[in-house]
Amino acid sequence: MARWTCETHVVLEKVTLTDNIKSQPPHSIEQNGQQQPGPAYRERAARLRPELIRCWWVHHSSASVPIARVLPDNCADFIVRNDGKAWLVGPATGADIFHTEGANKLRAIRINPAALGAVSGIDAAELVDQRADFDQIFPLHVAQRLATAIWSGDEPLVLQIFSDAQPTARIGEGFRLLEKYPHLDVEAIADRLGHSPRNFRRMIKLHAGLAPKVIQRVSRFRSFIAAAESANEAINLAALAQAHGYADQAHLSRESLALGGLPPRALLAERESA
């Protein structure tokens, strides 16, 4: 499978360029950790089967802003571009530098993380840090129907395509606990769900792609970013590091480089300027 920065899309059937996606009024919102201005990005929660689909989103990229840094968020997205090209972006373990390739429109669904294996029909761990064309995952006729359904905002058709996908409720609860409690021992979460730690780690990777500790690291880092960006005073990195469970400011800096590609202050400055 190709990395996210590669260009190996397969053009699927051309789809009608009519925007049928109903959304909230434009407002500032995050997409995969990247703050987007209201007119460029909007999303709505899935109306049906939220255990499979977290949300639908639309993004208008600008030729004047050709590059964006996208932070990991434990999620995967099925994306369709206005020229008919369609691909899946798997869960990320680090920041991606996204090249918009000029002015384009993207429409997508964000998969509930614990349902990725069920929706894709493969071991979700194979999709981590990967980008795969729809027809690398599904038969061509299914890939074409899915691209058309996502572009037209046809939620019932998408769910018909995914009708055989049956995520495991216990794994969904495990994923929720990992994100909500990034400082809790994985063994304690496994025990709460009636799994051995080894089996829990195996099942989480099979269904969500990422190891439990990675899910917790990403969740903790996103909590730090949210807190720093909402602070109404000068940012105290040492205090924020302590508040979010990092051993010290140096630990936070290492995690920022690993997950965001920049030291904390540089990353926050870049996001503010964007």
mmCIF file of C-alpha atoms in Angstrom:
data_model
loop_
_atom_site.group_PDB
_atom_site.id
_atom_site.type_symbol
_atom_site.label_atom_id
_atom_site.label_comp_id
_atom_site.label_asym_id
_atom_site.label_seq_id
_atom_site.Cartn_x
_atom_site.Cartn_y
_atom_site.Cartn_z
ATOM 1 C CA MET A 1 0.000 0.000 0.000
ATOM 2 C CA ALA A 2 1.163 3.522 -0.700
ATOM 3 C CA ARG A 3 2.097 6.104 1.894
ATOM 4 C CA TRP A 4 -0.244 9.079 2.258
ATOM 5 C CA THR A 5 2.152 11.343 0.372
ATOM 6 C CA CYS A 6 2.255 9.102 -2.706
ATOM 7 C CA GLU A 7 0.057 9.647 -5.755
ATOM 8 C CA THR A 8 -1.265 6.287 -6.896
ATOM 9 C CA HIS A 9 -5.025 6.819 -6.928
ATOM 10 C CA VAL A 10 -7.200 4.880 -9.346
ATOM 11 C CA VAL A 11 -9.900 6.978 -10.974
ATOM 12 C CA LEU A 12 -13.239 5.372 -10.178
ATOM 13 C CA GLU A 13 -16.536 6.122 -11.848
ATOM 14 C CA LYS A 14 -17.217 9.836 -12.244
ATOM 15 C CA VAL A 15 -19.792 11.084 -9.788
ATOM 16 C CA THR A 16 -22.282 13.927 -9.905
ATOM 17 C CA LEU A 17 -20.719 17.121 -8.605
ATOM 18 C CA THR A 18 -23.837 18.170 -6.678
ATOM 19 C CA ASP A 19 -23.420 18.798 -2.964
ATOM 20 C CA ASN A 20 -26.094 16.737 -1.223
ATOM 21 C CA ILE A 21 -24.360 16.695 2.154
ATOM 22 C CA LYS A 22 -26.374 18.538 4.760
ATOM 23 C CA SER A 23 -24.204 20.079 7.448
ATOM 24 C CA GLN A 24 -24.200 22.515 10.292
ATOM 25 C CA PRO A 25 -23.619 26.190 9.457
ATOM 26 C CA PRO A 26 -19.936 26.776 8.645
ATOM 27 C CA HIS A 27 -17.782 27.232 11.715
ATOM 28 C CA SER A 28 -14.232 26.608 12.822
ATOM 29 C CA ILE A 29 -13.654 22.887 13.354
ATOM 30 C CA GLU A 30 -10.886 20.296 13.417
ATOM 31 C CA GLN A 31 -10.291 17.654 10.775
ATOM 32 C CA ASN A 32 -7.740 15.004 11.813
ATOM 33 C CA GLY A 33 -6.272 17.479 14.248
ATOM 34 C CA GLN A 34 -5.908 20.276 11.677
ATOM 35 C CA GLN A 35 -7.835 23.461 12.421
ATOM 36 C CA GLN A 36 -9.807 24.536 9.371
ATOM 37 C CA PRO A 37 -11.664 27.793 8.670
ATOM 38 C CA GLY A 38 -15.438 27.476 8.490
ATOM 39 C CA PRO A 39 -15.912 27.862 4.720
ATOM 40 C CA ALA A 40 -13.221 25.251 3.997
ATOM 41 C CA TYR A 41 -14.414 22.401 6.180
ATOM 42 C CA ARG A 42 -17.683 21.233 7.640
ATOM 43 C CA GLU A 43 -18.928 18.000 9.090
ATOM 44 C CA ARG A 44 -22.006 16.342 10.488
ATOM 45 C CA ALA A 45 -22.422 13.379 12.771
ATOM 46 C CA ALA A 46 -23.609 10.144 11.198
ATOM 47 C CA ARG A 47 -27.389 9.773 11.544
ATOM 48 C CA LEU A 48 -27.419 6.002 11.219
ATOM 49 C CA ARG A 49 -25.165 3.332 12.771
ATOM 50 C CA PRO A 50 -22.720 5.628 14.582
ATOM 51 C CA GLU A 51 -20.908 2.506 15.752
ATOM 52 C CA LEU A 52 -19.651 2.284 12.150
ATOM 53 C CA ILE A 53 -19.379 5.899 10.975
ATOM 54 C CA ARG A 54 -18.340 8.752 13.245
ATOM 55 C CA CYS A 55 -19.107 11.602 10.853
ATOM 56 C CA TRP A 56 -19.365 12.851 7.258
ATOM 57 C CA TRP A 57 -17.202 15.770 6.184
ATOM 58 C CA VAL A 58 -16.554 18.082 3.224
ATOM 59 C CA HIS A 59 -13.361 20.050 2.640
ATOM 60 C CA HIS A 60 -12.552 22.699 0.026
ATOM 61 C CA SER A 61 -8.790 22.958 -0.439
ATOM 62 C CA SER A 62 -7.252 26.184 -1.687
ATOM 63 C CA ALA A 63 -4.487 26.640 -4.226
ATOM 64 C CA SER A 64 -3.191 29.489 -2.056
ATOM 65 C CA VAL A 65 -2.650 27.109 0.904
ATOM 66 C CA PRO A 66 -1.084 24.057 -0.789
ATOM 67 C CA ILE A 67 0.281 22.302 2.312
ATOM 68 C CA ALA A 68 -1.251 21.442 5.674
ATOM 69 C CA ARG A 69 0.039 19.513 8.677
ATOM 70 C CA VAL A 70 -2.464 16.857 9.754
ATOM 71 C CA LEU A 71 -2.037 15.489 13.268
ATOM 72 C CA PRO A 72 -2.925 11.896 14.208
ATOM 73 C CA ASP A 73 -6.364 11.337 15.754
ATOM 74 C CA ASN A 74 -6.703 7.506 15.920
ATOM 75 C CA CYS A 75 -9.234 7.620 13.040
ATOM 76 C CA ALA A 76 -9.436 6.465 9.419
ATOM 77 C CA ASP A 77 -11.236 8.245 6.581
ATOM 78 C CA PHE A 78 -12.709 7.121 3.258
ATOM 79 C CA ILE A 79 -12.142 10.140 0.970
ATOM 80 C CA VAL A 80 -13.448 11.000 -2.519
ATOM 81 C CA ARG A 81 -12.062 13.894 -4.570
ATOM 82 C CA ASN A 82 -14.044 15.896 -7.116
ATOM 83 C CA ASP A 83 -12.217 14.220 -10.014
ATOM 84 C CA GLY A 84 -13.551 10.811 -8.897
ATOM 85 C CA LYS A 85 -10.380 9.533 -7.225
ATOM 86 C CA ALA A 86 -11.055 7.740 -3.950
ATOM 87 C CA TRP A 87 -8.820 6.413 -1.195
ATOM 88 C CA LEU A 88 -8.714 5.352 2.438
ATOM 89 C CA VAL A 89 -6.385 7.074 4.896
ATOM 90 C CA GLY A 90 -5.523 4.707 7.719
ATOM 91 C CA PRO A 91 -4.852 5.608 11.362
ATOM 92 C CA ALA A 92 -1.669 7.648 11.729
ATOM 93 C CA THR A 93 1.139 7.388 14.250
ATOM 94 C CA GLY A 94 2.651 10.754 13.298
ATOM 95 C CA ALA A 95 1.890 13.970 11.468
ATOM 96 C CA ASP A 96 1.294 13.932 7.716
ATOM 97 C CA ILE A 97 2.177 16.852 5.486
ATOM 98 C CA PHE A 98 -0.841 16.980 3.199
ATOM 99 C CA HIS A 99 -0.357 18.490 -0.274
ATOM 100 C CA THR A 100 -3.684 19.814 -1.572
ATOM 101 C CA GLU A 101 -2.627 19.802 -5.267
ATOM 102 C CA GLY A 102 -4.471 23.026 -6.029
ATOM 103 C CA ALA A 103 -8.096 23.876 -5.453
ATOM 104 C CA ASN A 104 -10.169 20.708 -4.927
ATOM 105 C CA LYS A 105 -13.194 19.463 -3.053
ATOM 106 C CA LEU A 106 -12.987 16.399 -0.836
ATOM 107 C CA ARG A 107 -15.938 14.508 0.633
ATOM 108 C CA ALA A 108 -15.469 11.726 3.151
ATOM 109 C CA ILE A 109 -16.696 9.566 5.965
ATOM 110 C CA ARG A 110 -14.715 9.126 9.170
ATOM 111 C CA ILE A 111 -14.901 5.589 10.480
ATOM 112 C CA ASN A 112 -15.551 4.896 14.125
ATOM 113 C CA PRO A 113 -12.017 3.692 15.007
ATOM 114 C CA ALA A 114 -13.034 0.412 16.626
ATOM 115 C CA ALA A 115 -15.013 -0.517 13.479
ATOM 116 C CA LEU A 116 -12.176 -0.125 10.952
ATOM 117 C CA GLY A 117 -11.465 -3.846 10.719
ATOM 118 C CA ALA A 118 -15.149 -4.693 10.343
ATOM 119 C CA VAL A 119 -15.730 -2.041 7.663
ATOM 120 C CA SER A 120 -12.605 -2.755 5.620
ATOM 121 C CA GLY A 121 -12.804 -6.527 5.996
ATOM 122 C CA ILE A 122 -9.066 -6.808 6.685
ATOM 123 C CA ASP A 123 -6.731 -6.658 9.663
ATOM 124 C CA ALA A 124 -6.849 -2.953 10.541
ATOM 125 C CA ALA A 125 -3.168 -3.026 11.558
ATOM 126 C CA GLU A 126 -2.323 -3.318 7.842
ATOM 127 C CA LEU A 127 -3.816 0.151 7.301
ATOM 128 C CA VAL A 128 -1.786 2.054 9.896
ATOM 129 C CA ASP A 129 0.146 4.955 8.303
ATOM 130 C CA GLN A 130 -1.076 3.828 4.887
ATOM 131 C CA ARG A 131 -3.205 5.126 2.063
ATOM 132 C CA ALA A 132 -5.056 2.611 -0.093
ATOM 133 C CA ASP A 133 -7.274 3.123 -3.129
ATOM 134 C CA PHE A 134 -10.817 1.858 -2.644
ATOM 135 C CA ASP A 135 -10.264 -0.916 -5.193
ATOM 136 C CA GLN A 136 -7.255 -2.184 -3.215
ATOM 137 C CA ILE A 137 -9.683 -2.973 -0.402
ATOM 138 C CA PHE A 138 -12.957 -3.816 -2.158
ATOM 139 C CA PRO A 139 -13.918 -5.385 -5.509
ATOM 140 C CA LEU A 140 -14.022 -2.735 -8.235
ATOM 141 C CA HIS A 141 -17.815 -2.595 -8.488
ATOM 142 C CA VAL A 142 -18.093 -2.132 -4.701
ATOM 143 C CA ALA A 143 -15.362 0.521 -4.741
ATOM 144 C CA GLN A 144 -17.228 2.447 -7.436
ATOM 145 C CA ARG A 145 -20.545 2.270 -5.565
ATOM 146 C CA LEU A 146 -18.878 3.423 -2.350
ATOM 147 C CA ALA A 147 -17.179 6.377 -4.048
ATOM 148 C CA THR A 148 -20.484 7.418 -5.628
ATOM 149 C CA ALA A 149 -22.375 7.050 -2.335
ATOM 150 C CA ILE A 150 -19.845 9.107 -0.365
ATOM 151 C CA TRP A 151 -19.747 11.853 -2.981
ATOM 152 C CA SER A 152 -23.531 12.141 -3.123
ATOM 153 C CA GLY A 153 -23.935 11.906 0.654
ATOM 154 C CA ASP A 154 -26.079 8.772 0.319
ATOM 155 C CA GLU A 155 -25.898 7.421 3.877
ATOM 156 C CA PRO A 156 -28.339 4.511 3.337
ATOM 157 C CA LEU A 157 -26.307 3.279 0.358
ATOM 158 C CA VAL A 158 -23.049 3.450 2.311
ATOM 159 C CA LEU A 159 -24.639 1.438 5.105
ATOM 160 C CA GLN A 160 -25.979 -1.052 2.567
ATOM 161 C CA ILE A 161 -22.426 -1.534 1.291
ATOM 162 C CA PHE A 162 -21.247 -1.999 4.884
ATOM 163 C CA SER A 163 -24.244 -4.138 5.873
ATOM 164 C CA ASP A 164 -22.076 -7.129 6.802
ATOM 165 C CA ALA A 165 -19.828 -5.051 9.062
ATOM 166 C CA GLN A 166 -20.456 -6.017 12.676
ATOM 167 C CA PRO A 167 -18.024 -4.320 15.074
ATOM 168 C CA THR A 168 -17.428 -5.888 18.466
ATOM 169 C CA ALA A 169 -19.154 -3.886 21.211
ATOM 170 C CA ARG A 170 -16.602 -4.885 23.854
ATOM 171 C CA ILE A 171 -13.726 -3.675 21.676
ATOM 172 C CA GLY A 172 -15.608 -0.441 21.051
ATOM 173 C CA GLU A 173 -15.876 0.066 24.794
ATOM 174 C CA GLY A 174 -12.208 -0.757 25.207
ATOM 175 C CA PHE A 175 -11.256 1.836 22.616
ATOM 176 C CA ARG A 176 -13.459 4.427 24.336
ATOM 177 C CA LEU A 177 -11.759 3.770 27.665
ATOM 178 C CA LEU A 178 -8.283 4.016 26.119
ATOM 179 C CA GLU A 179 -9.090 7.444 24.666
ATOM 180 C CA LYS A 180 -10.892 8.721 27.755
ATOM 181 C CA TYR A 181 -8.255 7.513 30.220
ATOM 182 C CA PRO A 182 -4.859 7.797 28.492
ATOM 183 C CA HIS A 183 -3.032 7.419 31.823
ATOM 184 C CA LEU A 184 -4.810 4.223 32.901
ATOM 185 C CA ASP A 185 -2.869 0.969 32.694
ATOM 186 C CA VAL A 186 -3.860 -1.103 29.688
ATOM 187 C CA GLU A 187 -3.967 -4.135 31.962
ATOM 188 C CA ALA A 188 -6.646 -2.467 34.096
ATOM 189 C CA ILE A 189 -8.814 -1.746 31.049
ATOM 190 C CA ALA A 190 -8.373 -5.295 29.769
ATOM 191 C CA ASP A 191 -9.350 -6.700 33.164
ATOM 192 C CA ARG A 192 -12.451 -4.486 33.282
ATOM 193 C CA LEU A 193 -13.558 -5.942 29.950
ATOM 194 C CA GLY A 194 -12.786 -9.537 30.888
ATOM 195 C CA HIS A 195 -9.789 -9.895 28.545
ATOM 196 C CA SER A 196 -6.253 -10.918 29.272
ATOM 197 C CA PRO A 197 -3.867 -8.013 28.519
ATOM 198 C CA ARG A 198 -2.322 -9.941 25.626
ATOM 199 C CA ASN A 199 -5.680 -10.775 24.030
ATOM 200 C CA PHE A 200 -6.931 -7.216 24.518
ATOM 201 C CA ARG A 201 -3.883 -5.766 22.753
ATOM 202 C CA ARG A 202 -4.300 -8.246 19.898
ATOM 203 C CA MET A 203 -8.010 -7.514 19.462
ATOM 204 C CA ILE A 204 -7.587 -3.732 19.583
ATOM 205 C CA LYS A 205 -4.916 -3.873 16.872
ATOM 206 C CA LEU A 206 -7.037 -6.227 14.765
ATOM 207 C CA HIS A 207 -10.119 -3.970 14.883
ATOM 208 C CA ALA A 208 -8.696 -0.440 15.279
ATOM 209 C CA GLY A 209 -5.214 -0.888 13.823
ATOM 210 C CA LEU A 210 -3.271 0.820 16.579
ATOM 211 C CA ALA A 211 -1.759 -0.652 19.725
ATOM 212 C CA PRO A 212 -3.461 0.445 22.965
ATOM 213 C CA LYS A 213 -0.478 2.508 24.121
ATOM 214 C CA VAL A 214 -0.391 4.381 20.804
ATOM 215 C CA ILE A 215 -4.105 5.176 21.112
ATOM 216 C CA GLN A 216 -3.470 6.569 24.580
ATOM 217 C CA ARG A 217 -0.429 8.592 23.441
ATOM 218 C CA VAL A 218 -2.404 10.197 20.617
ATOM 219 C CA SER A 219 -5.349 10.949 22.889
ATOM 220 C CA ARG A 220 -3.095 12.538 25.515
ATOM 221 C CA PHE A 221 -1.305 14.653 22.909
ATOM 222 C CA ARG A 222 -4.576 15.873 21.398
ATOM 223 C CA SER A 223 -5.763 16.824 24.892
ATOM 224 C CA PHE A 224 -2.589 18.864 25.366
ATOM 225 C CA ILE A 225 -3.078 20.619 22.008
ATOM 226 C CA ALA A 226 -6.716 21.441 22.829
ATOM 227 C CA ALA A 227 -5.787 22.821 26.244
ATOM 228 C CA ALA A 228 -2.911 24.899 24.873
ATOM 229 C CA GLU A 229 -5.058 26.364 22.103
ATOM 230 C CA SER A 230 -7.872 27.267 24.487
ATOM 231 C CA ALA A 231 -5.596 28.905 27.071
ATOM 232 C CA ASN A 232 -6.414 32.566 27.674
ATOM 233 C CA GLU A 233 -2.975 33.424 28.976
ATOM 234 C CA ALA A 234 0.675 32.791 28.183
ATOM 235 C CA ILE A 235 1.271 29.074 27.726
ATOM 236 C CA ASN A 236 3.228 27.388 30.513
ATOM 237 C CA LEU A 237 4.499 24.219 28.872
ATOM 238 C CA ALA A 238 5.826 22.736 32.104
ATOM 239 C CA ALA A 239 2.427 23.127 33.798
ATOM 240 C CA LEU A 240 0.562 21.768 30.776
ATOM 241 C CA ALA A 241 2.932 18.813 30.582
ATOM 242 C CA GLN A 242 2.251 17.956 34.212
ATOM 243 C CA ALA A 243 -1.515 18.454 33.829
ATOM 244 C CA HIS A 244 -1.662 16.024 30.912
ATOM 245 C CA GLY A 245 0.383 13.253 32.439
ATOM 246 C CA TYR A 246 3.812 13.832 30.899
ATOM 247 C CA ALA A 247 6.821 13.133 33.095
ATOM 248 C CA ASP A 248 8.179 16.622 32.428
ATOM 249 C CA GLN A 249 8.437 19.268 29.703
ATOM 250 C CA ALA A 250 11.189 17.320 27.956
ATOM 251 C CA HIS A 251 8.866 14.313 27.717
ATOM 252 C CA LEU A 252 6.183 16.544 26.166
ATOM 253 C CA SER A 253 8.711 17.893 23.666
ATOM 254 C CA ARG A 254 9.736 14.395 22.603
ATOM 255 C CA GLU A 255 6.097 13.402 22.105
ATOM 256 C CA SER A 256 5.398 16.589 20.140
ATOM 257 C CA LEU A 257 8.276 15.806 17.786
ATOM 258 C CA ALA A 258 7.178 12.185 17.419
ATOM 259 C CA LEU A 259 3.458 12.823 16.911
ATOM 260 C CA GLY A 260 3.397 16.360 15.523
ATOM 261 C CA GLY A 261 6.751 16.686 13.765
ATOM 262 C CA LEU A 262 7.654 19.923 15.589
ATOM 263 C CA PRO A 263 8.502 21.049 19.134
ATOM 264 C CA PRO A 264 5.410 22.191 21.084
ATOM 265 C CA ARG A 265 5.779 25.960 20.697
ATOM 266 C CA ALA A 266 6.630 25.710 16.999
ATOM 267 C CA LEU A 267 3.671 23.418 16.384
ATOM 268 C CA LEU A 268 1.252 25.692 18.256
ATOM 269 C CA ALA A 269 2.595 28.749 16.410
ATOM 270 C CA GLU A 270 2.144 27.016 13.040
ATOM 271 C CA ARG A 271 -1.437 26.062 13.885
ATOM 272 C CA GLU A 272 -2.238 29.578 15.065
ATOM 273 C CA SER A 273 -0.883 31.115 11.865
ATOM 274 C CA ALA A 274 -2.860 28.630 9.775
#
